[in-house]
Coordinates of C-alpha atoms in Angstrom, one line a residue:
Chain A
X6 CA 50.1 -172.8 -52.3
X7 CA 47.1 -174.9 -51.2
X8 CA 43.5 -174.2 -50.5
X9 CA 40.9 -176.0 -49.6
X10 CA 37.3 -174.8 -49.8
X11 CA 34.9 -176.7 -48.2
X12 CA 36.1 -180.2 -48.6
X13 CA 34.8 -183.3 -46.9
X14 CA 35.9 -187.1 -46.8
X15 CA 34.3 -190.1 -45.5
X16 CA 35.5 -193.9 -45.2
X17 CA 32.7 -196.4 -45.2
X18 CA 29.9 -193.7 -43.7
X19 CA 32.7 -192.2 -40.8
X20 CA 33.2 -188.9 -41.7
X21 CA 37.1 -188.3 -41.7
X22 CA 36.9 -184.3 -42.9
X23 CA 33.5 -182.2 -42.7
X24 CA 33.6 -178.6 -44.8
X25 CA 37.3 -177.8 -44.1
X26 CA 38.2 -174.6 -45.6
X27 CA 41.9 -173.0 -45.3
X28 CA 44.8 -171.7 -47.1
X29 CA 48.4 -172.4 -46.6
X30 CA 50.4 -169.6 -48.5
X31 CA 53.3 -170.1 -50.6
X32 CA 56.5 -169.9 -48.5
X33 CA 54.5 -170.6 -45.0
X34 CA 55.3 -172.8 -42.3
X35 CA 51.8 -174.4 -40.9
X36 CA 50.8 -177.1 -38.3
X37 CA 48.0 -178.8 -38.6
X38 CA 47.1 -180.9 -34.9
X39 CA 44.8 -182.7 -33.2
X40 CA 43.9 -186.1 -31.5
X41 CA 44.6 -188.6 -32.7
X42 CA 41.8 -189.4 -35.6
X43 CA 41.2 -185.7 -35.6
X44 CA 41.8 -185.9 -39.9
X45 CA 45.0 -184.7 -39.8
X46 CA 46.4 -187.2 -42.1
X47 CA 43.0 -187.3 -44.6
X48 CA 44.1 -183.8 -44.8
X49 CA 47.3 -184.4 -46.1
X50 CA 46.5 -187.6 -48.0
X51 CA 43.9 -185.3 -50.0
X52 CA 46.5 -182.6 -51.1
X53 CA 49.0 -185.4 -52.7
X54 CA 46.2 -186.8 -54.6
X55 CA 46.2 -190.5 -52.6
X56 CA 42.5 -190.2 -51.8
X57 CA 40.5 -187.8 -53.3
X58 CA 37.4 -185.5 -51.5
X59 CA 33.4 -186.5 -51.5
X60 CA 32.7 -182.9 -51.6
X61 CA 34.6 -179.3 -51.9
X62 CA 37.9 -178.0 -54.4
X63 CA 40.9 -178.6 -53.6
X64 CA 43.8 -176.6 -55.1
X65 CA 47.7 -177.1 -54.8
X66 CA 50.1 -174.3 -56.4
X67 CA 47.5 -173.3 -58.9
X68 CA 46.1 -176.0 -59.9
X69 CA 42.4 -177.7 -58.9
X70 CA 43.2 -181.2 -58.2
X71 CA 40.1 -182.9 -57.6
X72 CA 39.5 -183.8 -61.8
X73 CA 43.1 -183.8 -62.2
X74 CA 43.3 -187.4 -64.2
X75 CA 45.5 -190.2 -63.2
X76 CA 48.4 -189.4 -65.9
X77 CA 48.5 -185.9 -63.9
X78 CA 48.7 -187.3 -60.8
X79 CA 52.4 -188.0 -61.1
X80 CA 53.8 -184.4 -61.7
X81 CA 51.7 -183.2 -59.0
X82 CA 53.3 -186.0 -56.8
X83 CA 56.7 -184.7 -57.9
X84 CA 56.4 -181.2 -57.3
X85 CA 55.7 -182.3 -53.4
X86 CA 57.7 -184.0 -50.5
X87 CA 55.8 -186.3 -48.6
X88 CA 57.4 -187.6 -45.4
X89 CA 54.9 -190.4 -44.6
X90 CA 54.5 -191.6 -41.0
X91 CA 55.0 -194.9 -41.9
X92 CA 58.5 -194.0 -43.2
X93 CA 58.0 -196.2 -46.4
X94 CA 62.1 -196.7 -46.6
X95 CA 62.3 -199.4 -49.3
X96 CA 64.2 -202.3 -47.5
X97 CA 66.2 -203.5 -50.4
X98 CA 67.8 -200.1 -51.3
X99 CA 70.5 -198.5 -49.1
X100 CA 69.9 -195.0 -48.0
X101 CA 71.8 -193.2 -51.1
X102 CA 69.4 -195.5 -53.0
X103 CA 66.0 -194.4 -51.4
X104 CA 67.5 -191.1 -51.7
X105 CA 68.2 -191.2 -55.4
X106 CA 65.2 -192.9 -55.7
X107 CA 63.1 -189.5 -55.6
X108 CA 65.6 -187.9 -57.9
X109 CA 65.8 -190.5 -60.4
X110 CA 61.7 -190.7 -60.4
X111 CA 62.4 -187.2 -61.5
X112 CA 64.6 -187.8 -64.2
X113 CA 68.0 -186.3 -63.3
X114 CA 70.7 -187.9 -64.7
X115 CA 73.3 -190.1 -62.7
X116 CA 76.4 -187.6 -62.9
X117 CA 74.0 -184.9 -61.2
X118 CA 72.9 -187.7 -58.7
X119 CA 75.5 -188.0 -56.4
X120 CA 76.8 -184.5 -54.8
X121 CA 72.7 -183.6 -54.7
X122 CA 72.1 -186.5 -52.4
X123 CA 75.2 -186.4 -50.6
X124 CA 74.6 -182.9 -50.0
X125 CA 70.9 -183.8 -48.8
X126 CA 72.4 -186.7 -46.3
X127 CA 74.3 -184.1 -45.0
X128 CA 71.9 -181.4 -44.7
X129 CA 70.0 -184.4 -42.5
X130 CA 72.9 -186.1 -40.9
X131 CA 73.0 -189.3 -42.4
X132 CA 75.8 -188.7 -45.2
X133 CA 78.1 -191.5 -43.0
X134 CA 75.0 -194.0 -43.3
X135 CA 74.4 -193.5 -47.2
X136 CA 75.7 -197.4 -48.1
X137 CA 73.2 -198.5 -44.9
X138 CA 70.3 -200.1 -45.4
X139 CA 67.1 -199.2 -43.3
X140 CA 66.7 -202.0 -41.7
X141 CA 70.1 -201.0 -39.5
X142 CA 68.7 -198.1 -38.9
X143 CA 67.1 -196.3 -35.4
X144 CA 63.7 -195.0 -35.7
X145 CA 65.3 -191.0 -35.6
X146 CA 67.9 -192.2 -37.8
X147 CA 64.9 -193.5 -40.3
X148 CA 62.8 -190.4 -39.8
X149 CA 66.0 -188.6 -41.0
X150 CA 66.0 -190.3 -44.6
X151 CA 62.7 -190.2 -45.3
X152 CA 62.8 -186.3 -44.6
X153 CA 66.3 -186.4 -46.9
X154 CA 63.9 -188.5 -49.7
X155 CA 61.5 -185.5 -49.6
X156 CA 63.8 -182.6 -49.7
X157 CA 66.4 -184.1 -51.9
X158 CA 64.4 -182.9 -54.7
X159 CA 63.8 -179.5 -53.8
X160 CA 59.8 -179.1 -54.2
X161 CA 57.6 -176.3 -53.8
X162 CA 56.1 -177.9 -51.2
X163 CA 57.0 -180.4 -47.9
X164 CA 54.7 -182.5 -46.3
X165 CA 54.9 -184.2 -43.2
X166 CA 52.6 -186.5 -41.2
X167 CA 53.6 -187.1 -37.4
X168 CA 57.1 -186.4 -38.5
X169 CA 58.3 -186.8 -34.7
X170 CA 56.4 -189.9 -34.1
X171 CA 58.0 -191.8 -31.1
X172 CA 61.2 -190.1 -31.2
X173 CA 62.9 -188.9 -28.1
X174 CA 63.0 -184.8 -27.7
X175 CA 66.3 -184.2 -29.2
X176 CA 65.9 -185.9 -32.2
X177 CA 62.6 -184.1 -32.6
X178 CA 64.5 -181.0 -31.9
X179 CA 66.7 -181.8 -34.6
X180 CA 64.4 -182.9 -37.1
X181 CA 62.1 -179.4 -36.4
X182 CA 65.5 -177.9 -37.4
X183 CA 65.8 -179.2 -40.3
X184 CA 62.1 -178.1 -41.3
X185 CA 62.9 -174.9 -40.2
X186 CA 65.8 -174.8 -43.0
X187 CA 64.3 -176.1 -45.5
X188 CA 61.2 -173.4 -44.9
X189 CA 63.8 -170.8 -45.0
X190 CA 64.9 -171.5 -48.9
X191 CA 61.3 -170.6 -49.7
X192 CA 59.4 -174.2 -49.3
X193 CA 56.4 -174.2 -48.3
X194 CA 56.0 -177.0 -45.2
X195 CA 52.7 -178.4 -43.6
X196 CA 53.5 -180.4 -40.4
X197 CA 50.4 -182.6 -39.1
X198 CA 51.9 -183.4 -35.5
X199 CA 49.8 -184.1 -31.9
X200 CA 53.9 -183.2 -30.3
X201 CA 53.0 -180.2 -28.7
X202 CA 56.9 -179.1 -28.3
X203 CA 57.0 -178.9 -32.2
X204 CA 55.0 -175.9 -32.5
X205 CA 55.1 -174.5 -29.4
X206 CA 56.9 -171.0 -29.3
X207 CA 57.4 -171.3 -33.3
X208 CA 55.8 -168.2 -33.8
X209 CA 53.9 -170.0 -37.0
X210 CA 50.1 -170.8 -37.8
X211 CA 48.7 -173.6 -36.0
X212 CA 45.4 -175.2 -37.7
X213 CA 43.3 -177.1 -34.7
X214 CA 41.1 -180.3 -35.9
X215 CA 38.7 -182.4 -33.9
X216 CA 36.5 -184.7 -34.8
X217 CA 37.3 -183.7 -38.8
X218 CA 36.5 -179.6 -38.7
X219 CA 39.0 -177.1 -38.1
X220 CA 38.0 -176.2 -34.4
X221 CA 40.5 -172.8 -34.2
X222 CA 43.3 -171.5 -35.8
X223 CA 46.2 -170.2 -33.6
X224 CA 50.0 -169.0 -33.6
X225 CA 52.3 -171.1 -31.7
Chain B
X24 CA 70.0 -197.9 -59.1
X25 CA 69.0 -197.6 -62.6
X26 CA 66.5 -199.8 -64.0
X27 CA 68.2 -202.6 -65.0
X28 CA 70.5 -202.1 -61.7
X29 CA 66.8 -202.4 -60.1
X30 CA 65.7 -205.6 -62.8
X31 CA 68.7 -207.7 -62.1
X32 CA 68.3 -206.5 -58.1
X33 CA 64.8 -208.4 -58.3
X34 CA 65.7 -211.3 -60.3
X35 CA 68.4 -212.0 -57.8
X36 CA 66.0 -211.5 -54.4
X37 CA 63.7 -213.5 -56.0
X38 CA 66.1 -216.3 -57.5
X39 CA 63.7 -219.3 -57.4
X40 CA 60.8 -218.1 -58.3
X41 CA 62.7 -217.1 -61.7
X42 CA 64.9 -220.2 -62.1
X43 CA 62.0 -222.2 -62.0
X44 CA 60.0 -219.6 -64.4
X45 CA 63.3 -219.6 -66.8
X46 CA 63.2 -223.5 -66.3
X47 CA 59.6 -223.7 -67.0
X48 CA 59.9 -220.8 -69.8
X49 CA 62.6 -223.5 -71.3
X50 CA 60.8 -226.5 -71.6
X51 CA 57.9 -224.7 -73.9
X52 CA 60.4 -223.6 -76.0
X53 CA 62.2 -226.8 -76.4
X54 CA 59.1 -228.4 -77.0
X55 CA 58.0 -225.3 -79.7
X56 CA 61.2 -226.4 -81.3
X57 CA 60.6 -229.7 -81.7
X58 CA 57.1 -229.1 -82.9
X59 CA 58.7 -225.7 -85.3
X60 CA 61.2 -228.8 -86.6
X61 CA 58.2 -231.4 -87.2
X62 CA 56.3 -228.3 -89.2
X63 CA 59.4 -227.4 -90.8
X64 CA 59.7 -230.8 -91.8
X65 CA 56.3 -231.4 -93.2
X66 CA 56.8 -228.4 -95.6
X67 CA 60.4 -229.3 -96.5
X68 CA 59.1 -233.1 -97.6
X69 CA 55.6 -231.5 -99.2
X70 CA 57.4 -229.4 -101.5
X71 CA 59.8 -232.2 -102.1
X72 CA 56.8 -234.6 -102.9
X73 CA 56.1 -236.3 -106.1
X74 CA 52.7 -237.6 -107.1
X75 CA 54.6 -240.1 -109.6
X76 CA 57.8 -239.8 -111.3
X77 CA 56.0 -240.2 -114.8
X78 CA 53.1 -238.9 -116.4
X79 CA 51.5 -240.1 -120.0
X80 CA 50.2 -237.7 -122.4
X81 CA 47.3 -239.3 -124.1
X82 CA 47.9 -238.3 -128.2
X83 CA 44.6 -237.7 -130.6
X84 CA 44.6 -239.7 -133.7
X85 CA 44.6 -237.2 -136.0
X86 CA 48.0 -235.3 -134.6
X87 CA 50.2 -233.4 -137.4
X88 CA 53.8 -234.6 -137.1
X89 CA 54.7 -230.4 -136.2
X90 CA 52.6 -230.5 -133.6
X91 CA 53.6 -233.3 -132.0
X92 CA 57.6 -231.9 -132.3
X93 CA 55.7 -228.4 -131.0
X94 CA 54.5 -230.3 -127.7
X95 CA 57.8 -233.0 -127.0
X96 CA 60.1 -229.7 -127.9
X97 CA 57.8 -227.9 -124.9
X98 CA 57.7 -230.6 -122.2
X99 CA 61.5 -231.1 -122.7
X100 CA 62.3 -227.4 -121.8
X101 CA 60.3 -227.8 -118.4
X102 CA 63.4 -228.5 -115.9
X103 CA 61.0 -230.7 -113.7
X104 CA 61.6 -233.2 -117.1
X105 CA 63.9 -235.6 -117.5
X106 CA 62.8 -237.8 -120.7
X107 CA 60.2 -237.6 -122.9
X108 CA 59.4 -241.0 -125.4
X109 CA 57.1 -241.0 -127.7
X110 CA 54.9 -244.3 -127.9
X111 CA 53.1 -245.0 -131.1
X112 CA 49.3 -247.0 -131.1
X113 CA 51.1 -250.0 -132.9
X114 CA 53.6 -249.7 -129.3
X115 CA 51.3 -249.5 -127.3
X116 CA 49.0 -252.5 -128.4
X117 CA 52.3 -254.8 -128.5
X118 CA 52.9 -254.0 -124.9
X119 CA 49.5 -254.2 -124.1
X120 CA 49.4 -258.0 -125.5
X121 CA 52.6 -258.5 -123.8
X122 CA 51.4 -257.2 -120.8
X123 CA 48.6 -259.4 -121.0
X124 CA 50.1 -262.4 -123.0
X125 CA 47.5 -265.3 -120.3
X126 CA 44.7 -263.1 -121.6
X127 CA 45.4 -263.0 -125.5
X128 CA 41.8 -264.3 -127.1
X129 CA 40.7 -261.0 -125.6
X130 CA 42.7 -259.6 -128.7
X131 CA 40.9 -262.3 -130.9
X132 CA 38.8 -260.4 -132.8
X133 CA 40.0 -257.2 -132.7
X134 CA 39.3 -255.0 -135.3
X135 CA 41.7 -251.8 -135.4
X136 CA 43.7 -250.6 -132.7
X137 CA 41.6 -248.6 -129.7
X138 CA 44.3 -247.7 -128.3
X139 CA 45.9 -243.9 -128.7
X140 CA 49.3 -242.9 -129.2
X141 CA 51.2 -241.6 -126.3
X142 CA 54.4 -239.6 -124.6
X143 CA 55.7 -241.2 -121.5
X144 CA 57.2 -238.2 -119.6
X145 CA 59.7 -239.1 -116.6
X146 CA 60.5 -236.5 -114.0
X147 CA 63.5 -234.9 -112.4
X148 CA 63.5 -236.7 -109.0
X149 CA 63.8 -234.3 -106.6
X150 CA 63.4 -231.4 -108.5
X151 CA 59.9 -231.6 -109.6
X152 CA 57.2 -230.3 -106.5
X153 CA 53.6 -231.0 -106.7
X154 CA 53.1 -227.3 -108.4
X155 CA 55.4 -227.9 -111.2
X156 CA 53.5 -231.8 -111.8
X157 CA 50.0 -229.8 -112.0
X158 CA 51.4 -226.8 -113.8
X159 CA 52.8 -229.3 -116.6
X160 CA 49.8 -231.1 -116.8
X161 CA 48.0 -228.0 -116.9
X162 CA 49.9 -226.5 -119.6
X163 CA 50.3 -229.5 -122.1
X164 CA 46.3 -230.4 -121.7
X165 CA 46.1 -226.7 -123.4
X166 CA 48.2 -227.7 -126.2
X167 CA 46.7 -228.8 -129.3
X168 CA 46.8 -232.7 -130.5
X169 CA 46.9 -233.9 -125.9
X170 CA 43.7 -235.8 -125.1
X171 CA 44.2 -236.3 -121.5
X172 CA 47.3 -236.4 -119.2
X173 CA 47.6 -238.7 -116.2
X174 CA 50.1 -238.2 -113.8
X175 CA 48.1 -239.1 -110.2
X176 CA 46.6 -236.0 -109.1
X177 CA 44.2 -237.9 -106.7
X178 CA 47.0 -239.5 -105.0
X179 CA 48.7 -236.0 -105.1
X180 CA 45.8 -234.5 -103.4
X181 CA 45.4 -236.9 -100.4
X182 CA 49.1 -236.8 -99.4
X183 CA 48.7 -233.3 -100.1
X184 CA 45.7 -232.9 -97.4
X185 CA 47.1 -235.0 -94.8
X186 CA 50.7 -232.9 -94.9
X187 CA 48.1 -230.0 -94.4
X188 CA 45.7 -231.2 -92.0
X189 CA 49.5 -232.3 -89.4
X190 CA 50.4 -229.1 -90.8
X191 CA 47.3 -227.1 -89.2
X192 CA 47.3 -229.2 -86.2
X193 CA 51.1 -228.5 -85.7
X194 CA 50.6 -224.8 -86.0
X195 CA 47.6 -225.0 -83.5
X196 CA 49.7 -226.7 -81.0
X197 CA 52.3 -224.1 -81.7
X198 CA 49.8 -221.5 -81.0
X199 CA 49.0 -223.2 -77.6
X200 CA 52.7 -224.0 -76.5
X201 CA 53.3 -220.0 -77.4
X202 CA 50.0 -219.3 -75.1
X203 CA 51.2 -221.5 -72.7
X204 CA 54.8 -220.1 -72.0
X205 CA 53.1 -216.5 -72.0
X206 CA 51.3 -217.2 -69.1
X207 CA 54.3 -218.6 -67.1
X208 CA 55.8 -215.4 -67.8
X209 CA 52.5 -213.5 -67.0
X210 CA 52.2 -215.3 -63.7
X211 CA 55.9 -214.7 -62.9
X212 CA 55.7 -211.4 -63.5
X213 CA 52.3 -211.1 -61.7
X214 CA 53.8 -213.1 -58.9
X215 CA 56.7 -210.4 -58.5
X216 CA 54.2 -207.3 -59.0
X217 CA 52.4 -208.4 -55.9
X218 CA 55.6 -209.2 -53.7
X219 CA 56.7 -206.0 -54.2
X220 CA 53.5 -204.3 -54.2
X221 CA 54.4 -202.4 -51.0
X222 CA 57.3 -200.7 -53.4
X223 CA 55.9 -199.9 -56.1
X224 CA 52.7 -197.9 -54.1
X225 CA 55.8 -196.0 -52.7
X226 CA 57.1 -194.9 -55.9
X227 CA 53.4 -194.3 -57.3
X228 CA 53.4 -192.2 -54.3
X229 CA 56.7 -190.6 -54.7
X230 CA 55.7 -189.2 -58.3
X231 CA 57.0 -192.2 -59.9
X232 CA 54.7 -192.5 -64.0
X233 CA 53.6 -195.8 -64.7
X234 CA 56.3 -196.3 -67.4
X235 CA 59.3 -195.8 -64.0
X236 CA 57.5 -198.1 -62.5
X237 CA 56.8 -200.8 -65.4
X238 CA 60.4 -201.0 -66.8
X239 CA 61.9 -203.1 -64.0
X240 CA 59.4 -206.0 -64.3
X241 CA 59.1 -205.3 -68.2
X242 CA 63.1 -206.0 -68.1
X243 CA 62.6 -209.0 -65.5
X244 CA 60.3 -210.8 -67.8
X245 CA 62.4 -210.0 -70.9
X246 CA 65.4 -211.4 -69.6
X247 CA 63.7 -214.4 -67.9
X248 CA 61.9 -214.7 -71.9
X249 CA 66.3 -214.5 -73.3
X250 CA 67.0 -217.4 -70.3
X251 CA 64.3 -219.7 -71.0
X252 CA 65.4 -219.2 -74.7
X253 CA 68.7 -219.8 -74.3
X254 CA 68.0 -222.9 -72.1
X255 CA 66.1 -224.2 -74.7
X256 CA 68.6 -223.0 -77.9
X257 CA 70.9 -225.5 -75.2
X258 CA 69.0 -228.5 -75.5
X259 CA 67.9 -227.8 -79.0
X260 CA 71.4 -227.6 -80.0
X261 CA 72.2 -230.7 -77.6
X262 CA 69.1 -233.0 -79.9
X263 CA 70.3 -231.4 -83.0
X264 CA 74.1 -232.3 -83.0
X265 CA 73.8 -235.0 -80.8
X266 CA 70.9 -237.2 -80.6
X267 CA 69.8 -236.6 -84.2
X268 CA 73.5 -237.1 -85.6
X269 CA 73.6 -240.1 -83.6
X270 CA 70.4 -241.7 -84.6
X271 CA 71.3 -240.6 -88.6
X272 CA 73.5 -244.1 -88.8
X273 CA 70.9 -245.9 -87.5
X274 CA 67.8 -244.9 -88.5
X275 CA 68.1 -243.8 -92.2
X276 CA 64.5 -241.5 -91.9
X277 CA 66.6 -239.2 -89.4
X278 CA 69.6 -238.3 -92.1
X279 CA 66.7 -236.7 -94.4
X280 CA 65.5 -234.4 -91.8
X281 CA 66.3 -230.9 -91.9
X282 CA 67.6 -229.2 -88.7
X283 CA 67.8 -225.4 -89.7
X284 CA 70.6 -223.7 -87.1
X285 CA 68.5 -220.6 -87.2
X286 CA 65.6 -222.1 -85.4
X287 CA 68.3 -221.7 -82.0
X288 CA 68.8 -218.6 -82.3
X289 CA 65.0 -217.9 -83.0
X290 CA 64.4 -219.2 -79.7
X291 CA 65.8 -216.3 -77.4
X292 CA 64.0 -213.8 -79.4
X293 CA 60.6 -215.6 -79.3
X294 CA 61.6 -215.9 -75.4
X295 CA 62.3 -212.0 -75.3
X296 CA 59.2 -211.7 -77.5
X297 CA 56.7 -213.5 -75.3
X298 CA 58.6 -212.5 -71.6
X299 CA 58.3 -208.6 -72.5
X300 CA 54.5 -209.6 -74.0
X301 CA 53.5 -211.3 -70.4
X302 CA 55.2 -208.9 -68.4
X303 CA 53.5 -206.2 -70.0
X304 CA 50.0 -208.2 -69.5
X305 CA 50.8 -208.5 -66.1
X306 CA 51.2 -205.3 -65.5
X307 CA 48.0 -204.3 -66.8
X308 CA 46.8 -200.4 -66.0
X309 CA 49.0 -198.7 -63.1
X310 CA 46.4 -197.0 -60.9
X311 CA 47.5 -193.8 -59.1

């Protein structure tokens, strides 16, 4: 699903990701950790096209992304759920809105709008805060819709960066849950997390960085 | 939200920005109108224009008496012509001298009469332009037995170039007041792109094409285009029926000017015209 072969990024000189090669297969369930500027968001930054690599290919469910011009850009976006770790909740739209928002960026039409995203707020636990606005929101609660805004569409593939963030352990709990089912239906997920607890005992691939090069590669 | 549920969403956070913008938007136009109604007006009076209301067809000596019945029988069937007399040399001599009685020992003298026989033409007032006065001339110098027509075509020309000079100056300042209210909508637009630049990298990153994202701001400018039109349709309306209806008793110049009613409801579509135009400057190249 994606594959990187030797890829490398630097910001003004600081090298961010040096010759990282890897494969995440289609349906799998990997964590990507490290320290904190370890690359861990570069990395996923690189596979939804919002910086793009000095050096190496970079491919995501088939395709080689690194040429991919800008009018592309967008249906590769949509084919992928991004749960950023700044959230990035818009704070003029309720939840159902920010929901819909992913769906209607899609182009489904209103009628089919409305179970799909109830469904999704569900799924996440949120379906009594649809007509809230962020804002009102706790930081789990937030986490929560941003993970409903990614999923709500179904893509092919989830991606999440610190996903957990400052949240307390059973909220995390929770959340890994729901990244759990969401893995089961056949997407494939990429968690970039430092929260030991998430992987721990998962049973799933864990992808070490430091210092921007994949320093092992280990099973939780 | 759909996107106009999204365009009117954004209009309303940002409510002053855009009631100054519509405001602002609104005053160009009025003042387009008024400079539309001065152009308008220039046009209506040149093609109303007449050089004279007479013209004098200058007769050879030696014209056959069917000839001259060929050429009276064509000027009367122009329907810029209202009379045509026919003034023989003897005619015109008598009213020379008459015209001229404190100078008659010029006359002492005089051996013959100089002076050529002649048709004295009056025009339709009101119904004869500028074109039909030339095209008259035109056609009756081609006719056999006319010498020479006079009818005041240098007169007709000077009128004629300063209505088109005020006209070419009116359609330049047009041209700027048109410039002028595109930028307020550019910059309003602009204005808006940046405050919500935050939201609109999210849906860039969300898989949003640059057409999701334009249509909003395309719709915000459109509709702030239709306000400021309608604002200035308002006033327009308000100088049209009031002020110029009022001044009409008073000032006799005001009853001949032409208001055309059309012009109002030109306005919101030259406001839609130039909001969509400055939105969709604004927004320039989406960069993902």
């Amino acid at each position: 699903m994606v594959r990187f072969e030797n890829v490398s990024k630097t910001y003004d000189g600081q090298q961010a990701l040096s010759g990282v090669d890897f494969e995440a297969g289609r349906g799998e369930l990997l964590f990507i950790t490290g320290a904190s500027g370890a690359g861990k968001s570069t990395l996923l930054k690189l596979i939804y096209r919002a910086i793009r690599p000095d050096e190496g290919t970079i491919t995501v469910n088939g395709a080689a992304i690194n040429g991919m011009g800008a009018r592309h850009v967008p249906g590769l976006r949509r084919s992928i759920g991004v749960v950023f770790q700044d959230f990035r909740l818009l704070s003029g739209k309720t939840i159902y809105e920010n929901v819909a928002l992913a769906m209607r960026i899609r182009g489904a039409a209103e009628r089919a709008l409305k179970p799909q995203v109830m469904e999704t707020l569900k799924m996440v636990g949120l379906r009594h805060k649809a007509d809230c606005f962020p804002d009102t929101l706790s930081g789990g609660e937030q986490q929560r819709a941003v993970i409903a805004r990614a999923i709500v569409a179904e893509p092919v593939l989830l991606l999440a960066d610190e996903p957990t963030g400052n949240l307390d352990p059973d909220t995390s709990a929770g959340i890994m849950r729901i990244f759990k089912d969401i893995n089961a239906r056949g997407t494939t997920v990429i968690i970039a997390t430092h929260n030991r607890d998430l992987y721990t005992g998962t049973g799933r691939r864990i992808m070490r960085l430091a210092s921007g090069k994949i320093e092992r590669l280990d099973v939780g | 939200m759909s996107h106009p549920g999204s365009a009117i969403a954004g209009i309303w956070k940002e409510k002053w920005i855009n009631l100054l913008s519509v405001f602002s938007i609104g005053v160009g136009l009025f003042i387009l109108l008024i400079s539309m109604l001065i152009v308008y007006n220039l046009n209506f009076f040149a093609s109303k224009l007449q050089g004279r209301f007479s013209m004098t067809v200058y007769l050879d000596d030696g014209i056959s008496a069917p000839d001259l019945a060929r050429m009276q029988g064509a000027i009367r069937s122009n329907p810029a012509v209202g009379s045509v007399s026919y003034i023989s040399k003897a005619e015109a001599l008598a009213e020379l001298k008459k015209s001229m009685k404190d100078s008659a020992y010029l006359f002492e003298g005089l051996d013959g009469n100089p002076l050529p026989a002649s048709l004295d033409i009056r025009l339709k007032r009101g119904d004869a332009t500028d074109a039909m006065v030339r095209g008259l001339a035109a056609q009756i110098k081609a006719m056999r037995g006319a010498v020479d027509v006079e009818y005041g075509a240098k007169f007709l020309d000077t009128i004629e170039s300063v209505i088109s000079g005020a006209r070419s100056a009116g359609l330049a300042f047009l041209a700027a007041l048109l410039g002028g209210v595109l930028f307020v909508c550019y910059s309003t637009v602009k204005i808006l792109f940046y405050r919500r630049r935050d939201e609109v990298e999210t849906l860039g990153l969300l898989g949003a094409t640059a057409w999701f994202i334009r249509a909003p701001f395309l719709i915000e400018g459109s509709v702030l285009g239709v306000a400021g039109g309608l604002l200035a349709s308002a006033a327009g309306y308000a100088v049209f029926d009031v002020f110029l209806a009022g001044f009409a008793g008073a000032l006799p110049v005001f009853r001949y000017m032409q208001t055309p009613v059309y012009f109002l409801g030109l306005l919101p579509l030259a406001g839609l015209f130039i909001g969509f135009s400055g939105a969709l400057m604004a927004l320039g190249r989406i960069k993902f």
